[in-house]
Coordinates of C-alpha atoms in Angstrom, one line a residue:
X1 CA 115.4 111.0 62.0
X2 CA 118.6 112.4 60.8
X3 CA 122.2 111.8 62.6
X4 CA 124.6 114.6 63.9
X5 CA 128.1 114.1 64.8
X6 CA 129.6 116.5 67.4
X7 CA 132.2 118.2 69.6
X8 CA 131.6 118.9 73.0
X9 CA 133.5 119.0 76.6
X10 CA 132.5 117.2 79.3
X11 CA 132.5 118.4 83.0
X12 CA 136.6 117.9 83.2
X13 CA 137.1 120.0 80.3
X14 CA 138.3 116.8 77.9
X15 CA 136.4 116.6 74.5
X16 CA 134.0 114.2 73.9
X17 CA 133.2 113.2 69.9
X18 CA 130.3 110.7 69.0
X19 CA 126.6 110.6 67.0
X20 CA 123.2 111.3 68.2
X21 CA 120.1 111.1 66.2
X22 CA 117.1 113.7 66.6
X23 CA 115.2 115.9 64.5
X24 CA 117.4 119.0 64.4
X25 CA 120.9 120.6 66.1
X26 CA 119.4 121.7 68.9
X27 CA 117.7 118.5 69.7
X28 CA 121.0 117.0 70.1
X29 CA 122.3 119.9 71.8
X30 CA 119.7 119.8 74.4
X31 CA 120.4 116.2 74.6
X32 CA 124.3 117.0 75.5
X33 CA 123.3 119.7 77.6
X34 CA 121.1 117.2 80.0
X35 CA 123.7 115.3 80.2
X36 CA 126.1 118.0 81.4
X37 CA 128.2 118.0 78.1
X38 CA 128.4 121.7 76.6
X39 CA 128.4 121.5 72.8
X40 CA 131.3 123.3 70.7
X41 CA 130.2 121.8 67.4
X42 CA 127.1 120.0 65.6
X43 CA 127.2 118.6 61.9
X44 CA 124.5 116.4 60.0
X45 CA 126.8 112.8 59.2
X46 CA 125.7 110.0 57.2
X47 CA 127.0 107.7 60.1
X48 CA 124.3 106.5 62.3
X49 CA 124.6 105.6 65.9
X50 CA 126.1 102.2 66.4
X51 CA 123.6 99.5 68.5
X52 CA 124.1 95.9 69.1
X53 CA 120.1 95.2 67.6
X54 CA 121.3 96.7 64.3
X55 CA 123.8 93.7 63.4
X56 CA 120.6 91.4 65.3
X57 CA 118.4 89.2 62.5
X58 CA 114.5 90.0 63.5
X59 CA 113.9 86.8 65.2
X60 CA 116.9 87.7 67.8
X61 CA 114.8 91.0 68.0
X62 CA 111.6 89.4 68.4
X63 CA 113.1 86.8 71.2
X64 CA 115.4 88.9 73.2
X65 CA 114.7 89.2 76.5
X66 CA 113.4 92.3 78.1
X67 CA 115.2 94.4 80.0
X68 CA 112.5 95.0 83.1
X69 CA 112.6 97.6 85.8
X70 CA 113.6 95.0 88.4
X71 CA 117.1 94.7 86.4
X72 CA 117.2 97.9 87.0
X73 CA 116.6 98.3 90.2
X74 CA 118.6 95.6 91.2
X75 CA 121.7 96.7 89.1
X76 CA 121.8 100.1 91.2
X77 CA 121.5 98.5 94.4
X78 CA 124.9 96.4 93.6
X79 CA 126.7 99.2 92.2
X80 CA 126.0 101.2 95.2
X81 CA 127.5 98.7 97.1
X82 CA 130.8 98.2 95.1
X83 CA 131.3 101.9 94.5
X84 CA 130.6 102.1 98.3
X85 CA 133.2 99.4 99.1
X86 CA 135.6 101.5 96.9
X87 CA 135.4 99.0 93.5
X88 CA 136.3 101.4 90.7
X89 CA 133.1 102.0 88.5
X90 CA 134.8 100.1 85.2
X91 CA 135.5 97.6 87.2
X92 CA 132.3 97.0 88.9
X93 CA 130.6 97.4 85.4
X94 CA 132.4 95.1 84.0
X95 CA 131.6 92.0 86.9
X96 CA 128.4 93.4 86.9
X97 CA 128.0 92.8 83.2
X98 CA 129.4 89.2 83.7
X99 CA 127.2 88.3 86.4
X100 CA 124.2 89.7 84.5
X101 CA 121.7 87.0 84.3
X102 CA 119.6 89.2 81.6
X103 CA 121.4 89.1 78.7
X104 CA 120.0 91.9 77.0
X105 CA 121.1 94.4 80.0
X106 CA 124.1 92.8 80.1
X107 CA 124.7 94.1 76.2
X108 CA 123.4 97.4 77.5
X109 CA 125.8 97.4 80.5
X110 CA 128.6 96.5 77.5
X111 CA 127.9 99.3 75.5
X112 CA 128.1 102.1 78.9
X113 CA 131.5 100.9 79.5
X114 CA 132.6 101.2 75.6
X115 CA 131.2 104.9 76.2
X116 CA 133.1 105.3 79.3
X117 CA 135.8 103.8 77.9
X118 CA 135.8 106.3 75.0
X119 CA 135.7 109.5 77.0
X120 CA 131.8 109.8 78.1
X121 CA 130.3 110.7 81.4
X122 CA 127.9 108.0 83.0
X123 CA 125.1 109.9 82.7
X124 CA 126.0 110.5 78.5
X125 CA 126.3 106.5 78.3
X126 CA 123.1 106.1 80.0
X127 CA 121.1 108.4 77.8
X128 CA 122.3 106.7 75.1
X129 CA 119.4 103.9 76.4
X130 CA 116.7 105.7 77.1
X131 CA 114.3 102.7 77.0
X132 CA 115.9 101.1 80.0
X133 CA 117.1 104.4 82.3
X134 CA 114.2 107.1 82.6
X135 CA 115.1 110.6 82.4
X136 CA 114.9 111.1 86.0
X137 CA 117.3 108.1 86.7
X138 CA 120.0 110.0 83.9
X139 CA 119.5 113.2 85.9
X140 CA 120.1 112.2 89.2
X141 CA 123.1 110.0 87.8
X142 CA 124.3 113.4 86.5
X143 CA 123.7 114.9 89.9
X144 CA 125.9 112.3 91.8
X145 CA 128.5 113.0 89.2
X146 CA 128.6 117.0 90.0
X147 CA 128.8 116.2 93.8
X148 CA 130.8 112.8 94.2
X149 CA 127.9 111.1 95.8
X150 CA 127.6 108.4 92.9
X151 CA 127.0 106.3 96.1
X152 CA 124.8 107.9 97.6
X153 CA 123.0 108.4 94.3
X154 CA 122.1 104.9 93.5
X155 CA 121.2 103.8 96.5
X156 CA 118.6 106.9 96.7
X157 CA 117.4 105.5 93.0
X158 CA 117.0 102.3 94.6
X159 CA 114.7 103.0 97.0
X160 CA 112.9 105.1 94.6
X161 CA 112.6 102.4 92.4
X162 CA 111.6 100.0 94.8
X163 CA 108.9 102.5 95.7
X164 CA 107.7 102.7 92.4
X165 CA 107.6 98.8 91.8
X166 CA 105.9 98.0 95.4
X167 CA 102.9 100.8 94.4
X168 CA 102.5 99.1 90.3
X169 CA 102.0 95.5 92.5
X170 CA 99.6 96.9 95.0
X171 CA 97.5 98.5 92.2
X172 CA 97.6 95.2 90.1
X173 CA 96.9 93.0 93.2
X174 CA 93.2 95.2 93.9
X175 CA 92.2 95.1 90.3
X176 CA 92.9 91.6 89.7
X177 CA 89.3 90.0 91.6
X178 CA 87.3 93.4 89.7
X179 CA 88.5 92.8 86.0
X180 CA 88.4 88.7 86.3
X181 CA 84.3 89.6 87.2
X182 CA 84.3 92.1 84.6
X183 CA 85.7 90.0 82.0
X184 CA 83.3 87.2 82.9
X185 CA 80.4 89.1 82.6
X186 CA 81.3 90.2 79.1
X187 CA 82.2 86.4 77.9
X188 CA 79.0 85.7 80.1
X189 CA 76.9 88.1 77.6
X190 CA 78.6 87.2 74.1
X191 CA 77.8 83.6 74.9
X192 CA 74.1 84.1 75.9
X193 CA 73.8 86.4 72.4
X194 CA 75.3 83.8 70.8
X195 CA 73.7 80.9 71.5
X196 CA 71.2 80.9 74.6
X197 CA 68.7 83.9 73.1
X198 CA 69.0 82.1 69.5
X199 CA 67.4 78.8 70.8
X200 CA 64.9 81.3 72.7
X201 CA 64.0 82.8 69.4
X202 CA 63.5 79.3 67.9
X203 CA 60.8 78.6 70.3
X204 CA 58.8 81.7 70.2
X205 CA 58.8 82.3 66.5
X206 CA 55.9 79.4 67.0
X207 CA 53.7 81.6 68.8
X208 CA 51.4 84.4 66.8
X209 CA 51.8 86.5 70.0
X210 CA 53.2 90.0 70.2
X211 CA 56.2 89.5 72.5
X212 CA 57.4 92.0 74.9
X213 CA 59.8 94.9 74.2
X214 CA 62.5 93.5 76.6
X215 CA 62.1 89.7 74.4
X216 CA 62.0 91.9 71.3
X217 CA 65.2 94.0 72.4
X218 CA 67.7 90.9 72.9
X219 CA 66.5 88.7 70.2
X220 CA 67.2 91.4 67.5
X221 CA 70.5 92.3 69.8
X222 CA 71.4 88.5 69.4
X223 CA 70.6 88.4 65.7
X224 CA 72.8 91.5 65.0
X225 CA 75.7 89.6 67.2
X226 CA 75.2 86.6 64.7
X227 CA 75.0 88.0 61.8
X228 CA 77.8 91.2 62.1
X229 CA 79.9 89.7 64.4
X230 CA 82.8 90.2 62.1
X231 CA 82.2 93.8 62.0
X232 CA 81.6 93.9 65.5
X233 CA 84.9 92.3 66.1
X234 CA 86.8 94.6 63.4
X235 CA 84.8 97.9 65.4
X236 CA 86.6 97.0 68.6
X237 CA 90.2 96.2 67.5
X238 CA 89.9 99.1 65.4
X239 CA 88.3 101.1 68.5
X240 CA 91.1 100.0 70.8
X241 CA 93.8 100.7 67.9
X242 CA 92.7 104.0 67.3
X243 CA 92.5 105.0 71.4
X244 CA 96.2 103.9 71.5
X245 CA 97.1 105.8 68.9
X246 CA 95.2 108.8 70.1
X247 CA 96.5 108.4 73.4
X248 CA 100.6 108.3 71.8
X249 CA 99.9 112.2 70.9
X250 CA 100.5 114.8 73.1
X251 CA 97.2 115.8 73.8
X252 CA 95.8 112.4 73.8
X253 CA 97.7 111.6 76.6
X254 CA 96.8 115.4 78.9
X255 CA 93.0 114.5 78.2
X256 CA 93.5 110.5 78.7
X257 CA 95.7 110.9 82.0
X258 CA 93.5 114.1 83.0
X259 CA 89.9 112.0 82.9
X260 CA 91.7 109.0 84.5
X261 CA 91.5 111.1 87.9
X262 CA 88.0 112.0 87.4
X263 CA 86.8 107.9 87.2
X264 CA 84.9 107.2 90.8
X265 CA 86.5 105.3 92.7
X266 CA 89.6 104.0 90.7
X267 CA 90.4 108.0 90.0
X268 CA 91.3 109.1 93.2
X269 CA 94.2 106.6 94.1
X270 CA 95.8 107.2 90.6
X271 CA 95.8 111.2 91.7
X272 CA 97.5 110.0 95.1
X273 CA 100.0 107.3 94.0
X274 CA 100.8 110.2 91.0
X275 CA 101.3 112.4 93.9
X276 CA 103.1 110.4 96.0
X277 CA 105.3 109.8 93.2
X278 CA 106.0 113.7 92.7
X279 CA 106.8 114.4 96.2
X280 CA 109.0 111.6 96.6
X281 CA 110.6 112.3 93.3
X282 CA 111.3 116.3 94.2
X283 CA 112.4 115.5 98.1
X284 CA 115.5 113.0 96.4
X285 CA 116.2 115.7 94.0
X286 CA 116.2 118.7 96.3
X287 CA 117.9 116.6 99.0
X288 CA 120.8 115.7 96.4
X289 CA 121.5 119.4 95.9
X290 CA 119.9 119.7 92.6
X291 CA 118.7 123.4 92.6
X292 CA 114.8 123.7 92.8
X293 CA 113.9 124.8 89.2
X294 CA 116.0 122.8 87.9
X295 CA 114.5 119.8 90.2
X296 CA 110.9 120.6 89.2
X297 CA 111.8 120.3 85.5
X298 CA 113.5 116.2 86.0
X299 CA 110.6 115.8 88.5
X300 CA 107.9 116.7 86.0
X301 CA 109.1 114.0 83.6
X302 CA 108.8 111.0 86.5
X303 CA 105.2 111.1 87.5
X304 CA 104.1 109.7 84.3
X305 CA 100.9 111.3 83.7
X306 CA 101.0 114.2 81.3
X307 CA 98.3 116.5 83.3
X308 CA 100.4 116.1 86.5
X309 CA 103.3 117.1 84.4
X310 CA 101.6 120.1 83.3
X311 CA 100.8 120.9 86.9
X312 CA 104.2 120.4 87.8
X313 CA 106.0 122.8 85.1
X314 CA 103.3 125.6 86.0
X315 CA 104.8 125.3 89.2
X316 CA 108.6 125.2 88.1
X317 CA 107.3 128.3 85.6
X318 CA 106.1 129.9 88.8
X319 CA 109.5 129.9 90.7
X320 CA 111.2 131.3 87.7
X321 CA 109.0 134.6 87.9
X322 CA 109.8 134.8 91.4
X323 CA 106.9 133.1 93.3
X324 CA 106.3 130.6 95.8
X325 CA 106.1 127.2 95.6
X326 CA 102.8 127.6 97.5
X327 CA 101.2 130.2 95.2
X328 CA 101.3 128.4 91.7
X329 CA 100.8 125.1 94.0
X330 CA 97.2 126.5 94.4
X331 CA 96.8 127.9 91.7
X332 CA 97.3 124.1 90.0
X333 CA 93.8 123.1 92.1
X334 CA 95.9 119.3 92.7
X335 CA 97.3 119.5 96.3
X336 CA 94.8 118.9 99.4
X337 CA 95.0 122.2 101.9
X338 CA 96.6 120.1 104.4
X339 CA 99.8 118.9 101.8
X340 CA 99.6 122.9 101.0
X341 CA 99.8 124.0 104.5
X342 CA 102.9 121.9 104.7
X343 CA 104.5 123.3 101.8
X344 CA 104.1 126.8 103.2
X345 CA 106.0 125.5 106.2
X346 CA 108.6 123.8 104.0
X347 CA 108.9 127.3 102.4
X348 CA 109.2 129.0 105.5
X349 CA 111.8 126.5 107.1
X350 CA 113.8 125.9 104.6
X351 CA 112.8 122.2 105.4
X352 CA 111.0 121.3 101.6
X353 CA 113.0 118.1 101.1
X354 CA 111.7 116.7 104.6
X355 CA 108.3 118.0 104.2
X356 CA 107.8 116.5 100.7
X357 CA 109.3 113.5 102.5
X358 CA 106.6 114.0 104.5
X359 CA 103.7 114.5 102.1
X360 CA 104.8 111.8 99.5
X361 CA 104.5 109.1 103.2
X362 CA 101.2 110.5 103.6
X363 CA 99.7 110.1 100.1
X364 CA 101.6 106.2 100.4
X365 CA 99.0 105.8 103.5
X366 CA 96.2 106.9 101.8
X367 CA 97.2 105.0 98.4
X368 CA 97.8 101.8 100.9
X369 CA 93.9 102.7 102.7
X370 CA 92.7 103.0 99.2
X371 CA 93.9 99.9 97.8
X372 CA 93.3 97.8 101.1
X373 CA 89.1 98.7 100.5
X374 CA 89.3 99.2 96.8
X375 CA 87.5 95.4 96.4
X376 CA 84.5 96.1 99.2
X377 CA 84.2 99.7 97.0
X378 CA 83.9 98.0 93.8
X379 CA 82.1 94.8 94.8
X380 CA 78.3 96.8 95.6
X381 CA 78.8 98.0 91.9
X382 CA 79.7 94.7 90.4
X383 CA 77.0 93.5 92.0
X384 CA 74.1 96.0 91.4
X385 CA 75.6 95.7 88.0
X386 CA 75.0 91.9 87.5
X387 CA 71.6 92.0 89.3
X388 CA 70.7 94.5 86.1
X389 CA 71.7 91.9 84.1
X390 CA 70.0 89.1 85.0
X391 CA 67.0 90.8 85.5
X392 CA 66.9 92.1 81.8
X393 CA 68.1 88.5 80.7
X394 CA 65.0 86.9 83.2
X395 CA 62.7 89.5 82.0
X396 CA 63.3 89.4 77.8
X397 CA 63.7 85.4 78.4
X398 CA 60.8 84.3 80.8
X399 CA 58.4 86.6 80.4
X400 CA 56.6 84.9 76.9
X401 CA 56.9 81.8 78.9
X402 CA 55.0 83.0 81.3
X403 CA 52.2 84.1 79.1
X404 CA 52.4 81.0 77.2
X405 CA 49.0 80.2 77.6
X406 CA 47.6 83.4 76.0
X407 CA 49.4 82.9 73.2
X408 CA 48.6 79.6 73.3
X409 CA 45.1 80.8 72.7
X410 CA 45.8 83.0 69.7
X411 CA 47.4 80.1 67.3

């Protein structure tokens, strides 16, 4: 993508110069206007934006370390508490940065105090990494930075964070005991078509007996599995290629994340922790002052699933004509009645930021009731699943052994 060099003034007034890359003017302009800058002027520049990786061989690429949420998470609880103790932010970016036991963050850390340092807001250094700081973290930055609460801010994203990590290790923790079965059912069926049903085939190709449909079925499914396995192989890393690249488009991801909420069992705690996420996400925004169409826009981009999203700016679309949260709520078809019975009060009181306070604890319940039973839910299928497979295995294996004898009699 091209580089533009602008002009803009910050929130003081003072002008702020620098390069951002995006396909077009007004992609950088909405870039500078997120971050609270107002653009005076925009021209394409041969200069490109200036990052540590650039001067970095590809094996330092390859090697460097990560930079995970946890960094993150932990780097806002600790400048909450210097900016709370009254550490000015340089400062306390600059220890931060030395203490930083990720090096990688540490760089990152480096290179928002060199935009500080040159004039920038926070929230403008910050966006200039959006790998490591999500949109909603920049915005609510941005919103601490229009109020003073900078404090206040990051210890809010902290929670939020730790919220978000606890509920991705919860999830992880109740699928771990279903995919290990799943996975060793599928190694237990490409070893059996490997080698188990050949030897099989070895023995009955002796007999001038018609063999049964099921014995007929898995030898030529084990022959095909011997004799195409390449292909076989290429089919599925092609398969899983092509589903992550279909997936990366737009509308790969509405129809992926949209069908992921309609899967039994597994579907209905994604639609709760995604909701959980969204109320949670709105009730820090609106309680931080951030006015509520404005909210529902940095909201929409934090529940990470594209069909929530969707949902979400209907609803922010809504309040611009002049509805109610609760009519375009229901007209999304997301929210239980009781979650929309307490936005009507939320509406009614004033109250929205304690009642989505409210609503995003009760979805966590649910989520946490979900996730405690999600093994005894899966485990009937599992089993029922495995007890099909043996059976076909017993009954294509056993079943010309069992009527060895007549086809003894027709040699």
């Amino acid at each position: 993508m091209p580089f533009f060099a602008y002009k803009a003034r910050n929130s003081q007034g003072a002008l702020v110069e620098g390069v951002l890359e995006d396909a077009d003017s007004n992609g950088v302009a909405n870039q500078l206007l997120t971050t609270g800058v107002t653009p005076v002027e925009i021209v394409l520049t041969k200069k490109t934006v200036k990052r540590d990786s650039a001067n970095q061989g590809w094996w330092e690429k390859f090697s460097a370390e990560k930079v995970r949420s946890i960094d993150v998470q932990l780097f806002s609880r600790q400048i909450y508490t210097l900016l709370k103790a009254g550490v000015p932010i340089m400062r306390g970016l600059a220890g931060l940065q030395e203490s930083a036991i990720n090096k990688s963050f540490a760089k990152i850390l480096q290179d928002v105090r060199e935009s500080l340092e040159s004039g920038r807001e926070l929230s403008a250094a910050m966006y200039r990494h959006p790998e490591v700081f999500s949109h909603f973290y920049i915005s609510m930055v941005r919103v601490g930075e229009m109020t003073g609460k900078m404090d206040e801010i990051f210890l809010r994203l902290f929670d939020h964070l730790e919220f978000e990590r606890d509920m991705r290790e919860r999830v992880r923790t109740a699928l771990r005991y279903p995919m290990f079965v799943v996975i060793a059912m599928a190694i237990a069926m490409l070893v059996i078509n490997l080698f188990v049903i050949p030897a099989f085939a070895k023995v009955y190709a002796g007999f001038n007996a018609e063999l049964p449909l099921m014995t007929k079925i898995l030898i030529n499914t084990s022959n095909f599995t011997v004799n195409f396995w390449p292909l076989l192989l290429a089919l599925g890393v092609g398969g899983v290629v092509a589903f992550k690249m279909y997936i990366a488009t737009s509308h790969g991801a509405y129809r992926w994340d949209k069908f992921k909420m309609r899967i039994p069992i597994v579907g209905k705690i994604i639609l709760k922790g995604t909701m959980a996420r969204f109320a949670r996400s709105f009730a820090l925004a609106s309680r931080s002052g951030v006015p509520i169409v404005q909210a529902l826009k940095v909201v929409a981009k934090t529940v990470d699933n594209k069909y929530i999203e969707g949902c979400v700016e209907k609803i922010r679309d809504g309040v611009e004509r002049g509805e109610s949260i609760l009519r375009t709520s229901v007209a999304t078809g997301v929210f239980t009645p009781v979650v929309l019975q307490m936005i009507a009060v939320g509406e009614e009181t004033g109250e929205m930021d304690n009642l989505m306070e409210e609503i995003a604890g009760m979805y966590e319940r649910e989520v946490d009731y979900e996730l405690k039973t999600l093994s005894s839910q899966i485990e009937p299928i599992l089993i029922v699943g495995l007890g099909i497979l043996v059976l076909i295995l017993a009954l294509g294996v056993f079943l010309p052994i069992w009527d060895l004898g007549k086809a003894a009699m027709h040699k």
